[in-house]
Short mmCIF file of C-alpha atoms in Angstrom, two decimals:
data_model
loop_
_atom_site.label_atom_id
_atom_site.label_comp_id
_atom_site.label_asym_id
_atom_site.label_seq_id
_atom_site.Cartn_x
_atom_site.Cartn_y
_atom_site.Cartn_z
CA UNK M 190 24.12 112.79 -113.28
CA UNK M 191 20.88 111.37 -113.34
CA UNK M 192 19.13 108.11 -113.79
CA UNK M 193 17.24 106.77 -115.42
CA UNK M 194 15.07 103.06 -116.41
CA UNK M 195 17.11 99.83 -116.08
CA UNK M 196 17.67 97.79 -119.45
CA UNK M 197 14.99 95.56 -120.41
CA UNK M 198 15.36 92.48 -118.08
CA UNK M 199 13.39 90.62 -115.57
CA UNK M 200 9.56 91.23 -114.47
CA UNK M 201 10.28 94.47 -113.42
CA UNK M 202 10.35 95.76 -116.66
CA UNK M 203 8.17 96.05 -119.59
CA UNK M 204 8.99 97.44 -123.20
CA UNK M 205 8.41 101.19 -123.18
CA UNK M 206 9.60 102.05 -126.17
CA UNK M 207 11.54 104.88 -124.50
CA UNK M 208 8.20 106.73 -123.56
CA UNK M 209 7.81 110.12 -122.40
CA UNK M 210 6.70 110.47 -118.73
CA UNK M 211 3.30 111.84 -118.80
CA UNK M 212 3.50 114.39 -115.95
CA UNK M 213 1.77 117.55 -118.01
CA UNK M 214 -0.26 119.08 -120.64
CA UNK M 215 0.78 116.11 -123.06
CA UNK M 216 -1.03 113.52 -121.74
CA UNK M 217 -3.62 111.25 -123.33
CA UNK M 218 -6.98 113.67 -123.36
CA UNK M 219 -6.32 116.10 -120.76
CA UNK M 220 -9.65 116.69 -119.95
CA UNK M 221 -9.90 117.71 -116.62
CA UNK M 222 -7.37 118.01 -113.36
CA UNK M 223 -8.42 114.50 -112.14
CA UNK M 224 -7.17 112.70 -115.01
CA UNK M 225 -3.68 114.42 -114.84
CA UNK M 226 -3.62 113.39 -111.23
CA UNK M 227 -4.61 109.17 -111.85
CA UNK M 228 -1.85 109.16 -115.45
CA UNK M 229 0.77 111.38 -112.78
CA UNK M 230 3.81 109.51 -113.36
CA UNK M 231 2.62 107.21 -116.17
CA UNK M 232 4.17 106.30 -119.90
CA UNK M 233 2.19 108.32 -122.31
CA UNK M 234 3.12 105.44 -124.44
CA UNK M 235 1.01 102.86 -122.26
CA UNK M 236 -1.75 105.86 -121.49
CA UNK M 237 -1.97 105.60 -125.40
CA UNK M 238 -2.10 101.47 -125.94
CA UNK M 239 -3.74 100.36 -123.04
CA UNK M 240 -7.25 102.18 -121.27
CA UNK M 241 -9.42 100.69 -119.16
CA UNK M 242 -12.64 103.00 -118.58
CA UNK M 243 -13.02 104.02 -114.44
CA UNK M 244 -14.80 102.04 -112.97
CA UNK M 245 -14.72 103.69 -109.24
CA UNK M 246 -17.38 106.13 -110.40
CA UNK M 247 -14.73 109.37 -110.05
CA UNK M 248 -14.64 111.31 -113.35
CA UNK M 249 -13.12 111.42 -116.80
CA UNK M 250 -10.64 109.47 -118.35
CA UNK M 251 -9.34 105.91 -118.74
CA UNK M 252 -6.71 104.17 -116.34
CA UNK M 253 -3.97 101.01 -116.41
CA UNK M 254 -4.89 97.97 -115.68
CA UNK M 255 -3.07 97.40 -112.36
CA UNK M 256 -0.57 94.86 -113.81
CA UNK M 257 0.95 97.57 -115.59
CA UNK M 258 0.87 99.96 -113.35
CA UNK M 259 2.77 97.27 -111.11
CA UNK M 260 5.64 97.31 -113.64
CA UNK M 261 6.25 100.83 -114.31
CA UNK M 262 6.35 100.45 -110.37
CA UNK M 263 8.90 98.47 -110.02
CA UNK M 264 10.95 99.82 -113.00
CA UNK M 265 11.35 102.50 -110.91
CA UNK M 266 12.14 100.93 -107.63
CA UNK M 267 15.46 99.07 -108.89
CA UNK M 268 16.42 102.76 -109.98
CA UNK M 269 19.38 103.80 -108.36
CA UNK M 270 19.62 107.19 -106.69
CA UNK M 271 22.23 109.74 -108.02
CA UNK M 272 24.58 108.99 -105.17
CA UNK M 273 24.00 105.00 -105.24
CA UNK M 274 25.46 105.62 -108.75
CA UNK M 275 28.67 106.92 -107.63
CA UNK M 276 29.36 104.67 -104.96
CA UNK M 277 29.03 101.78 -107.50
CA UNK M 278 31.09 103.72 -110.01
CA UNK M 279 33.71 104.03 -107.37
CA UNK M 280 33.67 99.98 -106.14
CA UNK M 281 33.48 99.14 -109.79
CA UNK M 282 36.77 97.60 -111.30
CA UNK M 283 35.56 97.01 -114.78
CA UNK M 284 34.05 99.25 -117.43
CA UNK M 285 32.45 97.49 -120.34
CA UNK M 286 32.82 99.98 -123.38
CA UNK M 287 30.91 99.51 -126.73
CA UNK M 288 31.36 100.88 -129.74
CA UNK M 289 30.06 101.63 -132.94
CA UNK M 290 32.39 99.58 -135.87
CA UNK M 291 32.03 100.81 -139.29
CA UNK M 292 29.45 97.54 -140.64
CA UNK M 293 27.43 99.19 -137.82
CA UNK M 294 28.01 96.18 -135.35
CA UNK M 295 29.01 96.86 -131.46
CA UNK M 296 32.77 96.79 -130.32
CA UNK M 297 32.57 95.71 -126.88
CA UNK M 298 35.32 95.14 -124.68
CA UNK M 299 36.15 95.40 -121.27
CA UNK M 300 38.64 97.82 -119.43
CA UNK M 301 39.96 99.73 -116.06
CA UNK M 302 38.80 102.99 -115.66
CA UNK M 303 38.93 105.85 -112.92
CA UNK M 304 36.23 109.19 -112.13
CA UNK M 305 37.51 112.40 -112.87
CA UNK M 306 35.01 114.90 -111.91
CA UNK M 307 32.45 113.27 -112.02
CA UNK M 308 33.01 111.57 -115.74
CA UNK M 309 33.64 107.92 -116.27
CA UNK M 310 37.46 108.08 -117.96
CA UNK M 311 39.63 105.46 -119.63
CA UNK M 312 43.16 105.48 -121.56
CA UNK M 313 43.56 102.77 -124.39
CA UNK M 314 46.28 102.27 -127.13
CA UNK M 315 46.06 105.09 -129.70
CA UNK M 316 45.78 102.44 -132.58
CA UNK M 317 43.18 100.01 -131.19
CA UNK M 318 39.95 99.38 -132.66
CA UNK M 319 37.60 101.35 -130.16
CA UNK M 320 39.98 104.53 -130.89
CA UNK M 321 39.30 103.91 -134.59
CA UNK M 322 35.63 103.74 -133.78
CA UNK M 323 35.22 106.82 -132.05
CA UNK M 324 36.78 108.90 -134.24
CA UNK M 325 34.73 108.02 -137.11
CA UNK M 326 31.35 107.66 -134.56
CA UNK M 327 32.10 109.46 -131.25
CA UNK M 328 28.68 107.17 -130.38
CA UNK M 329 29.23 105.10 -127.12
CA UNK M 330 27.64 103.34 -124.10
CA UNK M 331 29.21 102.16 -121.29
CA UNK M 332 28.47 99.89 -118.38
CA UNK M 333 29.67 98.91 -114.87
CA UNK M 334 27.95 96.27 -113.51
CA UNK M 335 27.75 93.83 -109.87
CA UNK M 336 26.44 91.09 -108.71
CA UNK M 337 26.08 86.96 -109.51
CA UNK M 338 22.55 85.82 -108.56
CA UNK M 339 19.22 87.95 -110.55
CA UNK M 340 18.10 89.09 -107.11
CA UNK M 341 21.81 90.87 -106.28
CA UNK M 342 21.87 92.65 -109.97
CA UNK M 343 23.05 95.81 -110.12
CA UNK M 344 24.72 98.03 -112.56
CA UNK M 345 24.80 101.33 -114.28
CA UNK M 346 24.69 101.94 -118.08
CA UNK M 347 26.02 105.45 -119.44
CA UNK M 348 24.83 106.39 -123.23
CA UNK M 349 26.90 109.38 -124.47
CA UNK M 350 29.73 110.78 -126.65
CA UNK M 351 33.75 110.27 -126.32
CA UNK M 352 36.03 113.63 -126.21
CA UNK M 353 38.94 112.03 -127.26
CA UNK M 354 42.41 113.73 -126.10
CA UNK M 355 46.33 112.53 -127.24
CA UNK M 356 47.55 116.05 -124.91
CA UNK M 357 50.70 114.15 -123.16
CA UNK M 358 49.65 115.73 -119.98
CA UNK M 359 46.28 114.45 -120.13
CA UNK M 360 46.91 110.88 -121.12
CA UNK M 361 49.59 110.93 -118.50
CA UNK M 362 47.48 111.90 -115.57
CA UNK M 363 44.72 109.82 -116.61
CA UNK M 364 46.85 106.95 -116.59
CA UNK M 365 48.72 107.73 -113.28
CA UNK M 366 45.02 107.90 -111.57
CA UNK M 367 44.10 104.61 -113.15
CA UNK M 368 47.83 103.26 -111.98
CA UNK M 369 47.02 104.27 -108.16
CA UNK M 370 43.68 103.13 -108.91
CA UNK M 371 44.16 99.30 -110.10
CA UNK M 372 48.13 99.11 -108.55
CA UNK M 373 48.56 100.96 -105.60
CA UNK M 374 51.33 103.49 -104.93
CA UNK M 375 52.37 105.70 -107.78
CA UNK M 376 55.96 105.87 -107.08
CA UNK M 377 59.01 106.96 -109.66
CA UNK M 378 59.51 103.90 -111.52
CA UNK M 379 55.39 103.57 -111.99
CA UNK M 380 55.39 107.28 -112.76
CA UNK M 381 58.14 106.42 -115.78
CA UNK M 382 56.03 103.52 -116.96
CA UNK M 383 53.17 105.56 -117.32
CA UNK M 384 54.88 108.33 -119.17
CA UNK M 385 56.15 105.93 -121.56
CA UNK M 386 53.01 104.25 -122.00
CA UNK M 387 50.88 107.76 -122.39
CA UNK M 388 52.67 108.59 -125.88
CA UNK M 389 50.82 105.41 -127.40
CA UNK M 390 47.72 106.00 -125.50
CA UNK M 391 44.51 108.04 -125.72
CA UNK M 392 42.47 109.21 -123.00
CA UNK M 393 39.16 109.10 -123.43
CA UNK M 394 36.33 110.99 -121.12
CA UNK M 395 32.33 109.59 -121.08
CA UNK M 396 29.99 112.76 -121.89
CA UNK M 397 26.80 111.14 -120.93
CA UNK M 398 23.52 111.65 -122.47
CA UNK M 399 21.11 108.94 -120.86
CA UNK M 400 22.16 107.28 -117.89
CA UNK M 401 20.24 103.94 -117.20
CA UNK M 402 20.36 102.34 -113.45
CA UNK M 403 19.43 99.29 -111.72
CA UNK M 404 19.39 97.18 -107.92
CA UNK M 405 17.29 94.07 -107.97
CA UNK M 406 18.37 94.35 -104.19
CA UNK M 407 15.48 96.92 -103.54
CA UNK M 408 13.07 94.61 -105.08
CA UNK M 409 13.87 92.00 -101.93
CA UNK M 410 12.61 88.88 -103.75
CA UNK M 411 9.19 90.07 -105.09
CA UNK M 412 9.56 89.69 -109.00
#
């Protein structure tokens, strides 16, 4: 799983518009190797709004004003390495989980959830709205998130599709990993509760399609 830019908060950011990285042919005016190597690792988007002409005397092309170039920066320093995401998804103990409702306005509510393979899963009551939602939309994005002050923010935001299964065996082992998860020991009687509980219950797995990341740690005070 791979990340990718943090949401839109803070001075670390700026609004991208969910730009294309300009690492190849594609870039603004391509006209010569240097100016692929200065816009290496820059928006196209901001190579397209904002040019400067060089002014160090080396070549072709325009470049960002350094502000900018600052930003993009740091948007990807609070980016969280593949494996910095999985430790957080494994200290996590709540997933928020929006939906799509049918005026078009986000269902969000909060829930436990365990990793199976990889994939962010949750169980929830067969009947409930977000089930409802994701069978009509199978739209969804997710979020676990740490942290109290700005400078300790940290979280990871998963963008994807639901697969939806009501398989008794499925539901069932889903919720007997989120039972040892959240509870502890998964003895008999917790087994029997769970079994009960999976024939109302649908288990729901997190197919991602953009994966957003961010640590304000790794920015150590410098906004």
């Amino acid at each position: 799983m791979l990340s990718d830019a943090a949401p839109g908060t803070g001075a670390a950011q700026v609004d991208l518009g969910q730009p294309e990285i300009a690492t190849n042919s594609r870039m603004l005016a391509p006209q010569c190797d240097e100016l692929q190597q200065c816009h290496r690792g820059i928006p196209l988007s901001l190579a397209r709004r904002i040019t400067l002409p060089r002014l160090d005397g080396g070549g072709c092309g325009p470049v960002l004003p350094l502000a900018l170039m600052t930003a993009v920066s740091r948007r990807q320093q609070i980016r969280m390495s593949d494996e910095e995401i999985a430790a957080l998804l494994d200290a996590g103990r709540t997933l928020h989980v929006a939906t799509i409702n049918r005026d078009g306005t986000p269902h969000l509510v909060p829930l436990y959830y365990v990793v199976i393979d990889g994939v962010v899963t949750f169980w929830t009551y067969t009947k409930s709205q977000k089930i409802r939602n994701l069978e009509r939309d199978s739209r969804l994005t997710v979020m676990v998130e740490d942290g109290q002050g700005y400078d300790q923010l940290r979280g990871v935001q998963i963008s994807g599709t639901a697969t939806l299964s009501t398989d008794l065996a499925t539901v069932s082992d889903v919720g007997g990993r989120i039972y040892a998860r959240y509870f502890g020991e998964f003895n008999d009687a917790a087994r029997e509760s769970v079994a009960g509980s999976a024939r109302k219950r649908t288990a729901v797995r997190v197919q991602p399609l953009r994966v957003a990341s961010w640590d304000h740690r790794k920015l150590a005070g410098a906004y």
